[in-house]
Amino acid sequence: MGTPPLSPWAVLVPTLVLVGLWAPCVVSRQPNFIIILADDVGWGDLGANWAETKETPHLDQLAAEGTRFVDFHSAASTCSPSRASLLTGRLGLRNGVTHNFAISSLGGLPRNETTLAEVLREAGYSTGAIGKWHLGHHGHHHPNSRGFDYYFGIPYSHDMGCTDTPGYNLPPCPPCPQHSTAARVARKDCYTEVALPLLENVTIVQQPVELGSLARRYAEEAERFIQRASAKGQPFFLYLALAHMHVPLVPPLPPAPGRGVYGASLGEMDALVGRVKEAADSLGRGSTLLWFTGDNGPWAQKCELAGRLGPFVGAWQRQRGGSSAKQTTWEGGHRVPALVYWPGHVPASRTSQALLSILDIFPTLVALAGAALPPNRRFDGLDVSPVLFGWSDVGHKVLLHPNSGAAGKVGEIEALRLAQYKAFYTTGGALACDGSTGPAQQHHPPLIFNLDRDIQEQEPLDVASREYQAVLPAISRAYAQALQDIAADNVSVADYSQDPAAIPCCNVQHVGCRCHGATRDPHVESRTPWLCL
């Protein structure tokens, strides 16, 4: 696993690549793009990656018909920063999004950052976002103001607000008060957050959202969006950000024996992906690129409701307490599953070990659409279309891993990957299932692991060894160059201020916010428009 072995005595100073690896690939027409982003999914949650997983037949089929990337990484190990990087091709230290936005946040992804949707819409694409946004919902931070013609989904995570049918959570979320006169007085045992809203464009169509039907509705909306764009003869970009697997939704059926709640939810996500792939194929095989990946690793503190790390257990950290998954810079925090499917273009049944990132989605899709990258800014992602097409297996020479809340200052570059070597300047664990958190530790010189020999990150190289001494100068130069490049860039700053008035609420007269007829399907029954903000 990882890139081919690199002799430490032959390590050269890498150049931080900020432009594409290849000239834009020529296609006969503008392709359609579907990006499916799973939430808190583990590398081992796909059967194609981890033989113990049995709940993902559709995703496994997607891997068999496309290319599987086994050394693919999120740009951060938590929600908002990872999503901001996907849509901008830039790390949080550049785009300003270094930690999560709240339900009362006034800001979001800075307005001076250009999103992938804005670039593609300018290039003639119909653009749609379905699912979790979490990049600001107040005012002009809403998806409809960030390049998306259509939006349907929830503005943040589905455990950031109460619901009448709570998702599986630890601790559990008690139901909101029922709609009645008595409901106007909050009970002490009720979750005090405002009910989770479901939006269609800027209208709240359901509050609280019915979690049990959310997967079905996402699939239906994705199918409708694809059909509408196809009917207009317009290329489309669909960004489908799933609620799965953050905390499992209510399973539609009791879980099968031995499957458990998490397994049932994983199966539900798999079926949703299968429906979207089927809709894409119905347009004609070869016209749509589908890219499935995750925003970060599993949320370990959720215990049996957290995803599977596969072999990326961060053993060094585990010995010192705390989780080595979500929020951390250990492999389990940012190495995520990735599959790309595009019949006739992306090879089938191929496994690539190229070092790639969620940052690469932006420049790759822009190149494939025949569009141009926004000027006056630098990008951390690469145009990796040669890797997708099987012409190359060379990705990043250097990949940066920012702190996402486990230790140190959020957004700061605390780990760096150079070929098979990974250097930690700061280590720390996130909250684990047992309640422990590993202490933050500074490392000067850095801890260095050789991932080709030690994928579990168990034993760092001996600082006195010839291998360590040979590779350290190249790592140090790459780290210094990266920080200098970011400091010289056109850097944005996000507004993280909060105000209760920014919380989406369809009816402030009701405790927790509640819409009349909230169980209606807006596509089959009339509804009163409740404007969001």
C-alpha positions as a Python dict, from the first residue, in 0.01 Angstrom:
ca = {
    (1, 'M'): (0, 0, 0),
    (2, 'G'): (117, 356, -64),
    (3, 'T'): (345, 477, -337),
    (4, 'P'): (633, 259, -463),
    (5, 'P'): (925, 232, -220),
    (6, 'L'): (1157, 531, -220),
    (7, 'S'): (1520, 487, -124),
    (8, 'P'): (1589, 734, 158),
    (9, 'W'): (1938, 794, 21),
    (10, 'A'): (1793, 908, -310),
    (11, 'V'): (1528, 1145, -178),
    (12, 'L'): (1534, 1473, -362),
    (13, 'V'): (1373, 1794, -247),
    (14, 'P'): (1017, 1778, -380),
    (15, 'T'): (860, 2076, -544),
    (16, 'L'): (514, 2158, -409),
    (17, 'V'): (301, 2103, -715),
    (18, 'L'): (22, 2357, -740),
    (19, 'V'): (-79, 2308, -1100),
    (20, 'G'): (-210, 2014, -1303),
    (21, 'L'): (-4, 1708, -1378),
    (22, 'W'): (-116, 1703, -1741),
    (23, 'A'): (-274, 1921, -2003),
    (24, 'P'): (-655, 1907, -1987),
    (25, 'C'): (-779, 1577, -2122),
    (26, 'V'): (-980, 1600, -2441),
    (27, 'V'): (-1327, 1447, -2441),
    (28, 'S'): (-1581, 1450, -2720),
    (29, 'R'): (-1831, 1652, -2516),
    (30, 'Q'): (-1857, 1802, -2172),
    (31, 'P'): (-1910, 1508, -1935),
    (32, 'N'): (-2158, 1502, -1652),
    (33, 'F'): (-2016, 1488, -1299),
    (34, 'I'): (-2159, 1323, -988),
    (35, 'I'): (-1961, 1361, -667),
    (36, 'I'): (-2094, 1146, -381),
    (37, 'L'): (-1945, 1242, -46),
    (38, 'A'): (-2011, 1009, 248),
    (39, 'D'): (-1991, 1149, 601),
    (40, 'D'): (-1745, 994, 851),
    (41, 'V'): (-1708, 680, 640),
    (42, 'G'): (-1420, 446, 725),
    (43, 'W'): (-1169, 315, 473),
    (44, 'G'): (-1275, -32, 585),
    (45, 'D'): (-1647, 38, 534),
    (46, 'L'): (-1622, -82, 173),
    (47, 'G'): (-1608, -452, 103),
    (48, 'A'): (-1379, -376, -191),
    (49, 'N'): (-1126, -242, 61),
    (50, 'W'): (-1184, -470, 358),
    (51, 'A'): (-1298, -831, 323),
    (52, 'E'): (-1474, -828, 661),
    (53, 'T'): (-1730, -577, 528),
    (54, 'K'): (-2030, -746, 366),
    (55, 'E'): (-2287, -463, 342),
    (56, 'T'): (-2172, -278, 28),
    (57, 'P'): (-2252, -484, -285),
    (58, 'H'): (-2333, -176, -497),
    (59, 'L'): (-2015, 6, -400),
    (60, 'D'): (-1815, -312, -455),
    (61, 'Q'): (-1969, -341, -802),
    (62, 'L'): (-1877, 23, -862),
    (63, 'A'): (-1518, -65, -774),
    (64, 'A'): (-1527, -364, -1010),
    (65, 'E'): (-1654, -147, -1295),
    (66, 'G'): (-1424, 146, -1218),
    (67, 'T'): (-1097, 229, -1044),
    (68, 'R'): (-1035, 202, -671),
    (69, 'F'): (-789, 445, -511),
    (70, 'V'): (-639, 301, -192),
    (71, 'D'): (-412, 594, -96),
    (72, 'F'): (-675, 869, -116),
    (73, 'H'): (-709, 1136, 154),
    (74, 'S'): (-950, 1397, 279),
    (75, 'A'): (-814, 1749, 307),
    (76, 'A'): (-907, 1768, 675),
    (77, 'S'): (-1041, 1528, 936),
    (78, 'T'): (-1367, 1703, 1010),
    (79, 'C'): (-1675, 1817, 819),
    (80, 'S'): (-1668, 2185, 719),
    (81, 'P'): (-1296, 2212, 634),
    (82, 'S'): (-1304, 1896, 422),
    (83, 'R'): (-1610, 2014, 227),
    (84, 'A'): (-1465, 2360, 175),
    (85, 'S'): (-1150, 2204, 32),
    (86, 'L'): (-1348, 1981, -204),
    (87, 'L'): (-1537, 2279, -345),
    (88, 'T'): (-1234, 2510, -370),
    (89, 'G'): (-933, 2283, -426),
    (90, 'R'): (-760, 2470, -141),
    (91, 'L'): (-663, 2382, 215),
    (92, 'G'): (-831, 2551, 509),
    (93, 'L'): (-532, 2778, 570),
    (94, 'R'): (-597, 2921, 224),
    (95, 'N'): (-979, 2921, 201),
    (96, 'G'): (-1033, 3025, 564),
    (97, 'V'): (-1241, 2725, 677),
    (98, 'T'): (-1045, 2553, 954),
    (99, 'H'): (-1321, 2412, 1177),
    (100, 'N'): (-1693, 2341, 1176),
    (101, 'F'): (-1968, 2600, 1151),
    (102, 'A'): (-2249, 2595, 1410),
    (103, 'I'): (-2626, 2611, 1372),
    (104, 'S'): (-2607, 2977, 1482),
    (105, 'S'): (-2314, 3070, 1257),
    (106, 'L'): (-2347, 3394, 1064),
    (107, 'G'): (-2066, 3310, 825),
    (108, 'G'): (-1956, 3024, 605),
    (109, 'L'): (-1717, 2958, 320),
    (110, 'P'): (-1578, 3308, 245),
    (111, 'R'): (-1750, 3480, -44),
    (112, 'N'): (-1422, 3562, -218),
    (113, 'E'): (-1353, 3191, -260),
    (114, 'T'): (-1474, 3051, -593),
    (115, 'T'): (-1657, 2719, -575),
    (116, 'L'): (-1645, 2432, -821),
    (117, 'A'): (-2017, 2487, -885),
    (118, 'E'): (-1957, 2850, -982),
    (119, 'V'): (-1685, 2752, -1230),
    (120, 'L'): (-1892, 2475, -1387),
    (121, 'R'): (-2210, 2682, -1405),
    (122, 'E'): (-2014, 2948, -1594),
    (123, 'A'): (-1900, 2667, -1828),
    (124, 'G'): (-2263, 2580, -1909),
    (125, 'Y'): (-2342, 2319, -1645),
    (126, 'S'): (-2665, 2268, -1455),
    (127, 'T'): (-2553, 2248, -1092),
    (128, 'G'): (-2724, 2080, -799),
    (129, 'A'): (-2639, 2008, -436),
    (130, 'I'): (-2831, 1746, -242),
    (131, 'G'): (-2765, 1657, 122),
    (132, 'K'): (-2554, 1802, 398),
    (133, 'W'): (-2406, 2147, 330),
    (134, 'H'): (-2227, 2264, 649),
    (135, 'L'): (-2056, 2560, 482),
    (136, 'G'): (-2285, 2832, 612),
    (137, 'H'): (-2662, 2860, 574),
    (138, 'H'): (-2726, 3221, 669),
    (139, 'G'): (-2770, 3486, 400),
    (140, 'H'): (-2536, 3457, 101),
    (141, 'H'): (-2361, 3147, 235),
    (142, 'H'): (-2654, 2928, 129),
    (143, 'P'): (-2579, 2680, -158),
    (144, 'N'): (-2803, 2875, -398),
    (145, 'S'): (-2565, 3169, -353),
    (146, 'R'): (-2254, 2957, -406),
    (147, 'G'): (-2311, 2838, -760),
    (148, 'F'): (-2581, 2572, -716),
    (149, 'D'): (-2897, 2614, -924),
    (150, 'Y'): (-3081, 2368, -701),
    (151, 'Y'): (-3045, 2259, -340),
    (152, 'F'): (-3228, 1997, -134),
    (153, 'G'): (-3100, 1887, 202),
    (154, 'I'): (-3005, 1973, 557),
    (155, 'P'): (-2783, 2274, 634),
    (156, 'Y'): (-2550, 2087, 871),
    (157, 'S'): (-2508, 1747, 1038),
    (158, 'H'): (-2822, 1551, 1122),
    (159, 'D'): (-2734, 1536, 1492),
    (160, 'M'): (-2723, 1918, 1517),
    (161, 'G'): (-3088, 1953, 1610),
    (162, 'C'): (-3371, 1740, 1744),
    (163, 'T'): (-3606, 1517, 1548),
    (164, 'D'): (-3924, 1328, 1630),
    (165, 'T'): (-3756, 1005, 1523),
    (166, 'P'): (-3403, 1054, 1652),
    (167, 'G'): (-3109, 897, 1480),
    (168, 'Y'): (-2889, 658, 1669),
    (169, 'N'): (-2661, 864, 1891),
    (170, 'L'): (-2469, 846, 2218),
    (171, 'P'): (-2624, 986, 2427),
    (172, 'P'): (-2964, 943, 2261),
    (173, 'C'): (-3160, 1250, 2153),
    (174, 'P'): (-3506, 1257, 2316),
    (175, 'P'): (-3797, 1352, 2090),
    (176, 'C'): (-3898, 1715, 2044),
    (177, 'P'): (-4229, 1820, 2207),
    (178, 'Q'): (-4532, 1731, 2001),
    (179, 'H'): (-4727, 2013, 1836),
    (180, 'S'): (-4974, 2126, 2099),
    (181, 'T'): (-5031, 2398, 2356),
    (182, 'A'): (-4823, 2200, 2604),
    (183, 'A'): (-4543, 2189, 2351),
    (184, 'R'): (-4484, 2560, 2396),
    (185, 'V'): (-4315, 2484, 2728),
    (186, 'A'): (-3985, 2305, 2685),
    (187, 'R'): (-3947, 1991, 2892),
    (188, 'K'): (-3623, 1937, 3077),
    (189, 'D'): (-3576, 1601, 2907),
    (190, 'C'): (-3606, 1745, 2556),
    (191, 'Y'): (-3303, 1812, 2341),
    (192, 'T'): (-3275, 2191, 2354),
    (193, 'E'): (-3142, 2254, 2003),
    (194, 'V'): (-3380, 2382, 1737),
    (195, 'A'): (-3533, 2103, 1529),
    (196, 'L'): (-3335, 1992, 1226),
    (197, 'P'): (-3477, 2152, 908),
    (198, 'L'): (-3501, 2012, 556),
    (199, 'L'): (-3462, 2272, 283),
    (200, 'E'): (-3556, 2289, -82),
    (201, 'N'): (-3360, 2583, -214),
    (202, 'V'): (-3427, 2859, 45),
    (203, 'T'): (-3756, 2712, 170),
    (204, 'I'): (-3789, 2495, 481),
    (205, 'V'): (-4015, 2212, 366),
    (206, 'Q'): (-3997, 2001, 681),
    (207, 'Q'): (-3897, 2077, 1040),
    (208, 'P'): (-3808, 1855, 1217),
    (209, 'V'): (-3690, 1634, 934),
    (210, 'E'): (-3807, 1272, 920),
    (211, 'L'): (-3475, 1088, 929),
    (212, 'G'): (-3619, 751, 835),
    (213, 'S'): (-3716, 874, 486),
    (214, 'L'): (-3412, 1094, 422),
    (215, 'A'): (-3212, 841, 218),
    (216, 'R'): (-3510, 769, -6),
    (217, 'R'): (-3577, 1138, -62),
    (218, 'Y'): (-3214, 1209, -144),
    (219, 'A'): (-3219, 933, -405),
    (220, 'E'): (-3545, 1064, -552),
    (221, 'E'): (-3416, 1420, -570),
    (222, 'A'): (-3093, 1304, -731),
    (223, 'E'): (-3290, 1113, -994),
    (224, 'R'): (-3513, 1415, -1062),
    (225, 'F'): (-3215, 1646, -1096),
    (226, 'I'): (-3043, 1411, -1343),
    (227, 'Q'): (-3364, 1373, -1544),
    (228, 'R'): (-3426, 1750, -1558),
    (229, 'A'): (-3073, 1825, -1676),
    (230, 'S'): (-3090, 1545, -1931),
    (231, 'A'): (-3422, 1670, -2066),
    (232, 'K'): (-3265, 2013, -2122),
    (233, 'G'): (-2967, 1859, -2300),
    (234, 'Q'): (-2739, 2032, -2051),
    (235, 'P'): (-2430, 1881, -1885),
    (236, 'F'): (-2475, 1860, -1509),
    (237, 'F'): (-2276, 1866, -1189),
    (238, 'L'): (-2442, 1693, -894),
    (239, 'Y'): (-2283, 1719, -550),
    (240, 'L'): (-2452, 1456, -331),
    (241, 'A'): (-2336, 1491, 30),
    (242, 'L'): (-2488, 1202, 224),
    (243, 'A'): (-2603, 1199, 586),
    (244, 'H'): (-2452, 851, 616),
    (245, 'M'): (-2242, 753, 810),
    (246, 'H'): (-2208, 1044, 1058),
    (247, 'V'): (-2436, 876, 1307),
    (248, 'P'): (-2665, 610, 1162),
    (249, 'L'): (-3010, 718, 1054),
    (250, 'V'): (-3309, 516, 1164),
    (251, 'P'): (-3277, 188, 969),
    (252, 'P'): (-3583, 124, 748),
    (253, 'L'): (-3597, -237, 869),
    (254, 'P'): (-3465, -419, 1176),
    (255, 'P'): (-3099, -505, 1117),
    (256, 'A'): (-3026, -860, 1008),
    (257, 'P'): (-2862, -1093, 1264),
    (258, 'G'): (-2496, -1008, 1308),
    (259, 'R'): (-2532, -692, 1104),
    (260, 'G'): (-2604, -442, 1376),
    (261, 'V'): (-2736, -89, 1349),
    (262, 'Y'): (-2424, 40, 1178),
    (263, 'G'): (-2427, -240, 924),
    (264, 'A'): (-2793, -175, 842),
    (265, 'S'): (-2720, 194, 791),
    (266, 'L'): (-2417, 110, 576),
    (267, 'G'): (-2640, -110, 363),
    (268, 'E'): (-2889, 174, 326),
    (269, 'M'): (-2613, 407, 206),
    (270, 'D'): (-2494, 143, -39),
    (271, 'A'): (-2843, 104, -185),
    (272, 'L'): (-2870, 482, -225),
    (273, 'V'): (-2543, 490, -422),
    (274, 'G'): (-2673, 205, -635),
    (275, 'R'): (-2984, 402, -728),
    (276, 'V'): (-2781, 707, -826),
    (277, 'K'): (-2546, 499, -1040),
    (278, 'E'): (-2844, 339, -1213),
    (279, 'A'): (-2987, 685, -1289),
    (280, 'A'): (-2651, 796, -1430),
    (281, 'D'): (-2625, 484, -1646),
    (282, 'S'): (-2974, 537, -1782),
    (283, 'L'): (-2850, 852, -1957),
    (284, 'G'): (-2609, 645, -2161),
    (285, 'R'): (-2295, 478, -2037),
    (286, 'G'): (-1986, 688, -2089),
    (287, 'S'): (-2137, 1034, -2045),
    (288, 'T'): (-2111, 1060, -1665),
    (289, 'L'): (-1814, 1049, -1428),
    (290, 'L'): (-1913, 931, -1080),
    (291, 'W'): (-1665, 987, -794),
    (292, 'F'): (-1739, 838, -451),
    (293, 'T'): (-1534, 928, -145),
    (294, 'G'): (-1560, 1042, 219),
    (295, 'D'): (-1511, 1368, 407),
    (296, 'N'): (-1298, 1210, 684),
    (297, 'G'): (-1255, 895, 888),
    (298, 'P'): (-1487, 735, 1145),
    (299, 'W'): (-1615, 914, 1455),
    (300, 'A'): (-1459, 673, 1706),
    (301, 'Q'): (-1630, 814, 2016),
    (302, 'K'): (-1959, 671, 1886),
    (303, 'C'): (-1828, 322, 1972),
    (304, 'E'): (-2021, 49, 1790),
    (305, 'L'): (-2190, 317, 1579),
    (306, 'A'): (-1858, 427, 1427),
    (307, 'G'): (-1710, 307, 1100),
    (308, 'R'): (-1428, 67, 1026),
    (309, 'L'): (-1070, 184, 998),
    (310, 'G'): (-936, -118, 817),
    (311, 'P'): (-561, -145, 890),
    (312, 'F'): (-518, 228, 966),
    (313, 'V'): (-539, 207, 1343),
    (314, 'G'): (-278, 467, 1447),
    (315, 'A'): (-121, 226, 1695),
    (316, 'W'): (134, 477, 1829),
    (317, 'Q'): (-148, 706, 1939),
    (318, 'R'): (-369, 428, 2072),
    (319, 'Q'): (-94, 322, 2309),
    (320, 'R'): (-109, 674, 2458),
    (321, 'G'): (-486, 710, 2474),
    (322, 'G'): (-749, 869, 2256),
    (323, 'S'): (-884, 792, 1912),
    (324, 'S'): (-668, 795, 1600),
    (325, 'A'): (-959, 850, 1360),
    (326, 'K'): (-1178, 1156, 1289),
    (327, 'Q'): (-1027, 1493, 1393),
    (328, 'T'): (-674, 1354, 1396),
    (329, 'T'): (-386, 1354, 1147),
    (330, 'W'): (-336, 978, 1181),
    (331, 'E'): (-418, 776, 868),
    (332, 'G'): (-754, 670, 1011),
    (333, 'G'): (-857, 1034, 1030),
    (334, 'H'): (-798, 1128, 669),
    (335, 'R'): (-743, 815, 454),
    (336, 'V'): (-1084, 754, 301),
    (337, 'P'): (-1231, 519, 40),
    (338, 'A'): (-1240, 649, -316),
    (339, 'L'): (-1392, 502, -631),
    (340, 'V'): (-1416, 660, -977),
    (341, 'Y'): (-1651, 519, -1240),
    (342, 'W'): (-1668, 641, -1599),
    (343, 'P'): (-1727, 365, -1855),
    (344, 'G'): (-1507, 397, -2160),
    (345, 'H'): (-1269, 640, -1988),
    (346, 'V'): (-1174, 510, -1642),
    (347, 'P'): (-1037, 152, -1647),
    (348, 'A'): (-1246, -116, -1482),
    (349, 'S'): (-1123, -346, -1206),
    (350, 'R'): (-816, -133, -1148),
    (351, 'T'): (-656, -47, -815),
    (352, 'S'): (-435, 260, -805),
    (353, 'Q'): (-185, 338, -532),
    (354, 'A'): (-133, 698, -646),
    (355, 'L'): (-124, 947, -359),
    (356, 'L'): (-441, 1151, -420),
    (357, 'S'): (-666, 1388, -226),
    (358, 'I'): (-1016, 1526, -218),
    (359, 'L'): (-841, 1851, -314),
    (360, 'D'): (-789, 1704, -663),
    (361, 'I'): (-1161, 1691, -747),
    (362, 'F'): (-1180, 2066, -819),
    (363, 'P'): (-894, 2102, -1072),
    (364, 'T'): (-966, 1765, -1234),
    (365, 'L'): (-1332, 1838, -1306),
    (366, 'V'): (-1251, 2192, -1420),
    (367, 'A'): (-1000, 2051, -1670),
    (368, 'L'): (-1239, 1781, -1795),
    (369, 'A'): (-1511, 2044, -1847),
    (370, 'G'): (-1273, 2254, -2056),
    (371, 'A'): (-1296, 2541, -1809),
    (372, 'A'): (-1021, 2749, -1646),
    (373, 'L'): (-911, 2764, -1284),
    (374, 'P'): (-994, 3088, -1102),
    (375, 'P'): (-706, 3339, -1120),
    (376, 'N'): (-507, 3504, -842),
    (377, 'R'): (-494, 3208, -607),
    (378, 'R'): (-297, 2888, -562),
    (379, 'F'): (-438, 2540, -544),
    (380, 'D'): (-338, 2241, -335),
    (381, 'G'): (-517, 1999, -566),
    (382, 'L'): (-392, 1854, -894),
    (383, 'D'): (-556, 1771, -1224),
    (384, 'V'): (-527, 1394, -1184),
    (385, 'S'): (-713, 1297, -1500),
    (386, 'P'): (-407, 1101, -1628),
    (387, 'V'): (-432, 889, -1312),
    (388, 'L'): (-807, 842, -1357),
    (389, 'F'): (-758, 731, -1717),
    (390, 'G'): (-487, 483, -1618),
    (391, 'W'): (-211, 664, -1807),
    (392, 'S'): (-16, 736, -1490),
    (393, 'D'): (2, 624, -1131),
    (394, 'V'): (181, 934, -1005),
    (395, 'G'): (-10, 1167, -774),
    (396, 'H'): (115, 1412, -514),
    (397, 'K'): (481, 1430, -424),
    (398, 'V'): (386, 1608, -102),
    (399, 'L'): (53, 1602, 83),
    (400, 'L'): (-24, 1820, 385),
    (401, 'H'): (-244, 1716, 678),
    (402, 'P'): (-392, 1995, 895),
    (403, 'N'): (-502, 1965, 1255),
    (404, 'S'): (-880, 1920, 1268),
    (405, 'G'): (-937, 1955, 1641),
    (406, 'A'): (-742, 1676, 1809),
    (407, 'A'): (-431, 1872, 1907),
    (408, 'G'): (-285, 2215, 1852),
    (409, 'K'): (-431, 2504, 1655),
    (410, 'V'): (-707, 2411, 1411),
    (411, 'G'): (-602, 2429, 1049),
    (412, 'E'): (-229, 2429, 1117),
    (413, 'I'): (-21, 2183, 915),
    (414, 'E'): (82, 1923, 1171),
    (415, 'A'): (172, 1627, 949),
    (416, 'L'): (325, 1588, 606),
    (417, 'R'): (342, 1300, 362),
    (418, 'L'): (644, 1260, 130),
    (419, 'A'): (627, 944, -81),
    (420, 'Q'): (596, 657, 170),
    (421, 'Y'): (716, 871, 460),
    (422, 'K'): (485, 1053, 698),
    (423, 'A'): (618, 1312, 941),
    (424, 'F'): (434, 1439, 1250),
    (425, 'Y'): (523, 1774, 1403),
    (426, 'T'): (231, 1750, 1645),
    (427, 'T'): (44, 1441, 1762),
    (428, 'G'): (-269, 1394, 1968),
    (429, 'G'): (-578, 1181, 1995),
    (430, 'A'): (-946, 1267, 1965),
    (431, 'L'): (-1212, 1158, 2213),
    (432, 'A'): (-1227, 777, 2205),
    (433, 'C'): (-1507, 534, 2284),
    (434, 'D'): (-1355, 476, 2630),
    (435, 'G'): (-1360, 850, 2703),
    (436, 'S'): (-985, 900, 2676),
    (437, 'T'): (-808, 1167, 2475),
    (438, 'G'): (-442, 1142, 2393),
    (439, 'P'): (-225, 1435, 2503),
    (440, 'A'): (-99, 1683, 2248),
    (441, 'Q'): (275, 1648, 2190),
    (442, 'Q'): (516, 1861, 1987),
    (443, 'H'): (791, 1677, 1800),
    (444, 'H'): (1118, 1850, 1710),
    (445, 'P'): (1256, 1678, 1514),
    (446, 'P'): (938, 1520, 1379),
    (447, 'L'): (821, 1164, 1425),
    (448, 'I'): (863, 987, 1092),
    (449, 'F'): (690, 664, 991),
    (450, 'N'): (759, 454, 684),
    (451, 'L'): (407, 361, 576),
    (452, 'D'): (527, 95, 335),
    (453, 'R'): (652, -109, 630),
    (454, 'D'): (429, 27, 905),
    (455, 'I'): (79, 109, 779),
    (456, 'Q'): (-51, 91, 1137),
    (457, 'E'): (176, 383, 1235),
    (458, 'Q'): (309, 187, 1528),
    (459, 'E'): (685, 246, 1543),
    (460, 'P'): (847, 571, 1422),
    (461, 'L'): (1193, 558, 1268),
    (462, 'D'): (1484, 580, 1509),
    (463, 'V'): (1616, 937, 1482),
    (464, 'A'): (1971, 798, 1486),
    (465, 'S'): (1908, 561, 1196),
    (466, 'R'): (2056, 616, 852),
    (467, 'E'): (1705, 610, 702),
    (468, 'Y'): (1578, 887, 931),
    (469, 'Q'): (1883, 1105, 877),
    (470, 'A'): (1859, 1059, 501),
    (471, 'V'): (1493, 1151, 466),
    (472, 'L'): (1470, 1429, 727),
    (473, 'P'): (1630, 1707, 515),
    (474, 'A'): (1384, 1651, 228),
    (475, 'I'): (1089, 1647, 468),
    (476, 'S'): (1208, 1962, 642),
    (477, 'R'): (1252, 2148, 312),
    (478, 'A'): (912, 2036, 186),
    (479, 'Y'): (747, 2150, 509),
    (480, 'A'): (917, 2491, 499),
    (481, 'Q'): (830, 2539, 131),
    (482, 'A'): (465, 2454, 195),
    (483, 'L'): (432, 2705, 479),
    (484, 'Q'): (607, 2974, 274),
    (485, 'D'): (378, 2911, -22),
    (486, 'I'): (64, 2942, 192),
    (487, 'A'): (193, 3260, 357),
    (488, 'A'): (250, 3417, 13),
    (489, 'D'): (-94, 3322, -121),
    (490, 'N'): (-421, 3512, -149),
    (491, 'V'): (-561, 3379, 178),
    (492, 'S'): (-926, 3410, 288),
    (493, 'V'): (-1063, 3444, 642),
    (494, 'A'): (-1397, 3288, 741),
    (495, 'D'): (-1642, 3458, 974),
    (496, 'Y'): (-1706, 3226, 1269),
    (497, 'S'): (-1925, 3467, 1468),
    (498, 'Q'): (-2261, 3338, 1590),
    (499, 'D'): (-2606, 3482, 1649),
    (500, 'P'): (-2922, 3290, 1750),
    (501, 'A'): (-3106, 3479, 1476),
    (502, 'A'): (-2908, 3279, 1218),
    (503, 'I'): (-3067, 2948, 1327),
    (504, 'P'): (-3310, 2825, 1056),
    (505, 'C'): (-3662, 2821, 1200),
    (506, 'C'): (-3989, 2787, 1011),
    (507, 'N'): (-4212, 2890, 1301),
    (508, 'V'): (-4068, 3059, 1608),
    (509, 'Q'): (-4402, 3022, 1790),
    (510, 'H'): (-4331, 2656, 1852),
    (511, 'V'): (-4072, 2508, 2082),
    (512, 'G'): (-3777, 2385, 1881),
    (513, 'C'): (-3944, 2517, 1559),
    (514, 'R'): (-4213, 2307, 1399),
    (515, 'C'): (-4387, 2327, 1062),
    (516, 'H'): (-4752, 2233, 1010),
    (517, 'G'): (-4779, 1924, 793),
    (518, 'A'): (-4411, 1855, 836),
    (519, 'T'): (-4452, 1492, 736),
    (520, 'R'): (-4574, 1580, 387),
    (521, 'D'): (-4370, 1502, 81),
    (522, 'P'): (-4340, 1839, -95),
    (523, 'H'): (-4356, 1670, -435),
    (524, 'V'): (-4690, 1500, -383),
    (525, 'E'): (-4880, 1741, -159),
    (526, 'S'): (-4921, 2116, -154),
    (527, 'R'): (-4739, 2304, 116),
    (528, 'T'): (-4715, 2650, 263),
    (529, 'P'): (-4379, 2808, 177),
    (530, 'W'): (-4174, 2872, 487),
    (531, 'L'): (-3888, 3096, 393),
    (532, 'C'): (-3553, 3018, 547),
    (533, 'L'): (-3407, 3335, 693),
}
